[in-house]
PDB file of C-alpha atoms in Angstrom:
ATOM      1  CA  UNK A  10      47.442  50.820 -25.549  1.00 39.00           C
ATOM      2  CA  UNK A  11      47.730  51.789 -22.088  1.00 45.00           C
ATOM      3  CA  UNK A  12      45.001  52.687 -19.532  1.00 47.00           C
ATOM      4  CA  UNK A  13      46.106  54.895 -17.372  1.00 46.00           C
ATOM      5  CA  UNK A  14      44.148  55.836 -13.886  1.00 45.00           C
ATOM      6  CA  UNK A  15      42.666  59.332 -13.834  1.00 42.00           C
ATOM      7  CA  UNK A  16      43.377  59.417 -10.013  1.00 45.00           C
ATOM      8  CA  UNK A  17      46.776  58.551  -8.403  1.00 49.00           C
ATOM      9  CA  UNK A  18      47.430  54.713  -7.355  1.00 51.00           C
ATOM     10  CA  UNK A  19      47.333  55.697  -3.665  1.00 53.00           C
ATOM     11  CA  UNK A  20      44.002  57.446  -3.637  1.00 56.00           C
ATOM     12  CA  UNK A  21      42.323  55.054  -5.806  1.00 62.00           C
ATOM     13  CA  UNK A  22      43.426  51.619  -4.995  1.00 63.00           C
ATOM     14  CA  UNK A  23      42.304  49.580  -2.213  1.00 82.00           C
ATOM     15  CA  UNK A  24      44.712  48.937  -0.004  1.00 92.00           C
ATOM     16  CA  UNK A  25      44.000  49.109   4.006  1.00 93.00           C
ATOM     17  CA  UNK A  26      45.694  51.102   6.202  1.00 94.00           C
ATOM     18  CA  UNK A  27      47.730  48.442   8.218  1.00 95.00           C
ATOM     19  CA  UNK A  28      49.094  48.074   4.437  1.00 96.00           C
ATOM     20  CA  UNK A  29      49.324  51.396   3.740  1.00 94.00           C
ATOM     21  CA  UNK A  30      51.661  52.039   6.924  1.00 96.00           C
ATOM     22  CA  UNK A  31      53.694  49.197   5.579  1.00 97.00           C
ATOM     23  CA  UNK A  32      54.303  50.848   1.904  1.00 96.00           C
ATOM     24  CA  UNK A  33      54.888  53.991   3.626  1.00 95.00           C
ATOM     25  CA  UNK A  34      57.696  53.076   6.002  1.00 97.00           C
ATOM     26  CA  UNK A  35      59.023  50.686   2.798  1.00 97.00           C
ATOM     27  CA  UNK A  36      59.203  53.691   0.939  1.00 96.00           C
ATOM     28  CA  UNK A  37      61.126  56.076   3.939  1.00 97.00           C
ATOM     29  CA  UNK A  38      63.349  53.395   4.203  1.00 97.00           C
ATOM     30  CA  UNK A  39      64.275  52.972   0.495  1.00 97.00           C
ATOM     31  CA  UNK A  40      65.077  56.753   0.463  1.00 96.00           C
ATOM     32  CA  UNK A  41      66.934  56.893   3.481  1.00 97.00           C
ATOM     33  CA  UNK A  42      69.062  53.759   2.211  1.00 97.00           C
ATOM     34  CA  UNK A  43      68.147  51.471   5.605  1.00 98.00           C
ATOM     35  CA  UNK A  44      68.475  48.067   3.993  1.00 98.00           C
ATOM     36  CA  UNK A  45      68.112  46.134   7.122  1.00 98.00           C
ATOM     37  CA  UNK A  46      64.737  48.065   7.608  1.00 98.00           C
ATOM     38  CA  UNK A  47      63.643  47.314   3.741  1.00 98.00           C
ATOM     39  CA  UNK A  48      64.474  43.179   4.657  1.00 98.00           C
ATOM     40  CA  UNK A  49      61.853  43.453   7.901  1.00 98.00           C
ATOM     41  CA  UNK A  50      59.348  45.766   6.236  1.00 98.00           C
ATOM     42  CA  UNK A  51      59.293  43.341   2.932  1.00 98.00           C
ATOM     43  CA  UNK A  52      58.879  40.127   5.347  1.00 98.00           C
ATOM     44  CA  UNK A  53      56.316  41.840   6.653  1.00 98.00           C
ATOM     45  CA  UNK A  54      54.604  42.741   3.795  1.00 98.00           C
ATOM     46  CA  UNK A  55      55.044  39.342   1.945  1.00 98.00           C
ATOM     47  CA  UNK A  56      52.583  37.671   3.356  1.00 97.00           C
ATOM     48  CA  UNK A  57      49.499  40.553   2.455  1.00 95.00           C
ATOM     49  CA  UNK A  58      50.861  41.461  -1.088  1.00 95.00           C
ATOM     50  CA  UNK A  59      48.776  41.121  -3.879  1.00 94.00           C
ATOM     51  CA  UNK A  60      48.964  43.266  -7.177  1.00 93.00           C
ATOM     52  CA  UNK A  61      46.956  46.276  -6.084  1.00 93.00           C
ATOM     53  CA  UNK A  62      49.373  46.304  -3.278  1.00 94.00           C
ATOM     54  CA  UNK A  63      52.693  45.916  -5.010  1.00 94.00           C
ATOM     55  CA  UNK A  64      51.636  48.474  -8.339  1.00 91.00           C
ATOM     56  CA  UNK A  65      50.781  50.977  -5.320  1.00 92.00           C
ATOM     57  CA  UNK A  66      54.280  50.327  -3.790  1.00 94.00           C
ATOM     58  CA  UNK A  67      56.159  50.677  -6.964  1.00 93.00           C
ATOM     59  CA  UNK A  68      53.740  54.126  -7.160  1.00 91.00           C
ATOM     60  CA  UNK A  69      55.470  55.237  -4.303  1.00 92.00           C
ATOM     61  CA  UNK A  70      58.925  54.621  -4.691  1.00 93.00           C
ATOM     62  CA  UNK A  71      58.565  56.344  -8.408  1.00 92.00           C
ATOM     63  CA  UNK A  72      59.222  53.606 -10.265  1.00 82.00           C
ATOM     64  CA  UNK A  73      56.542  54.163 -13.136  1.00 69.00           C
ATOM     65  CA  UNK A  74      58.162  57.194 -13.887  1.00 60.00           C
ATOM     66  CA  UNK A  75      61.708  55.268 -14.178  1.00 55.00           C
ATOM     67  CA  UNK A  76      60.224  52.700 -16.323  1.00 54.00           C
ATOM     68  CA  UNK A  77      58.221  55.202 -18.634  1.00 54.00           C
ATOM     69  CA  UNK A  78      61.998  56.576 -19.430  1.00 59.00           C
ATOM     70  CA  UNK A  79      63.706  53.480 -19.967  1.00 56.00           C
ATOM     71  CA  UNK A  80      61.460  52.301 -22.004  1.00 54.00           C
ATOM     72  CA  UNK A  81      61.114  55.625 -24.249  1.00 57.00           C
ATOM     73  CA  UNK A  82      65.212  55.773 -24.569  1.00 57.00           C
ATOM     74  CA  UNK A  83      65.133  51.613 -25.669  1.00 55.00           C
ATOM     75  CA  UNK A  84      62.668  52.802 -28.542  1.00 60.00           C
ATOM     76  CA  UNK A  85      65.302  55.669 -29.358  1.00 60.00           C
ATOM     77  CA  UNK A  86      62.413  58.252 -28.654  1.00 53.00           C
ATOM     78  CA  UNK A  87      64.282  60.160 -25.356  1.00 48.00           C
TER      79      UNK A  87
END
């Protein structure tokens, strides 16, 4: 069983801004493909990660979405 949120991770997590900013430029950088920028941004973020903060990044680079699909084609249902 799986609990979903009935709210979005980024409006209803609690993550402060300084964070926030951090996730954000992550997330420009990953879609722009500036690896050097990903490496600083991660150092950064390293240090004030915790699991709110990293299931709110992985919100924002749309990687539930991925992992809903690969897991419904490894059960032969997609």
């Amino acid at each position: 069983m799986h609990n979903h949120p009935a709210t979005p991770l980024a409006d209803s997590h609690p993550v402060t801004e300084p964070v926030r900013g951090l996730i954000d430029a992550i997330v420009l950088a990953t879609r722009t493909g500036d690896d050097p920028a990903i490496r600083a941004l991660l150092t950064q973020l390293a240090p004030v990660a915790d699991t709110t903060t990293l299931l709110l990044l992985r919100y924002r680079l749309g990687l539930h979405e991925q992992q809903m699909n690969a897991s419904a084609s490894h059960n032969g249902t997609v």
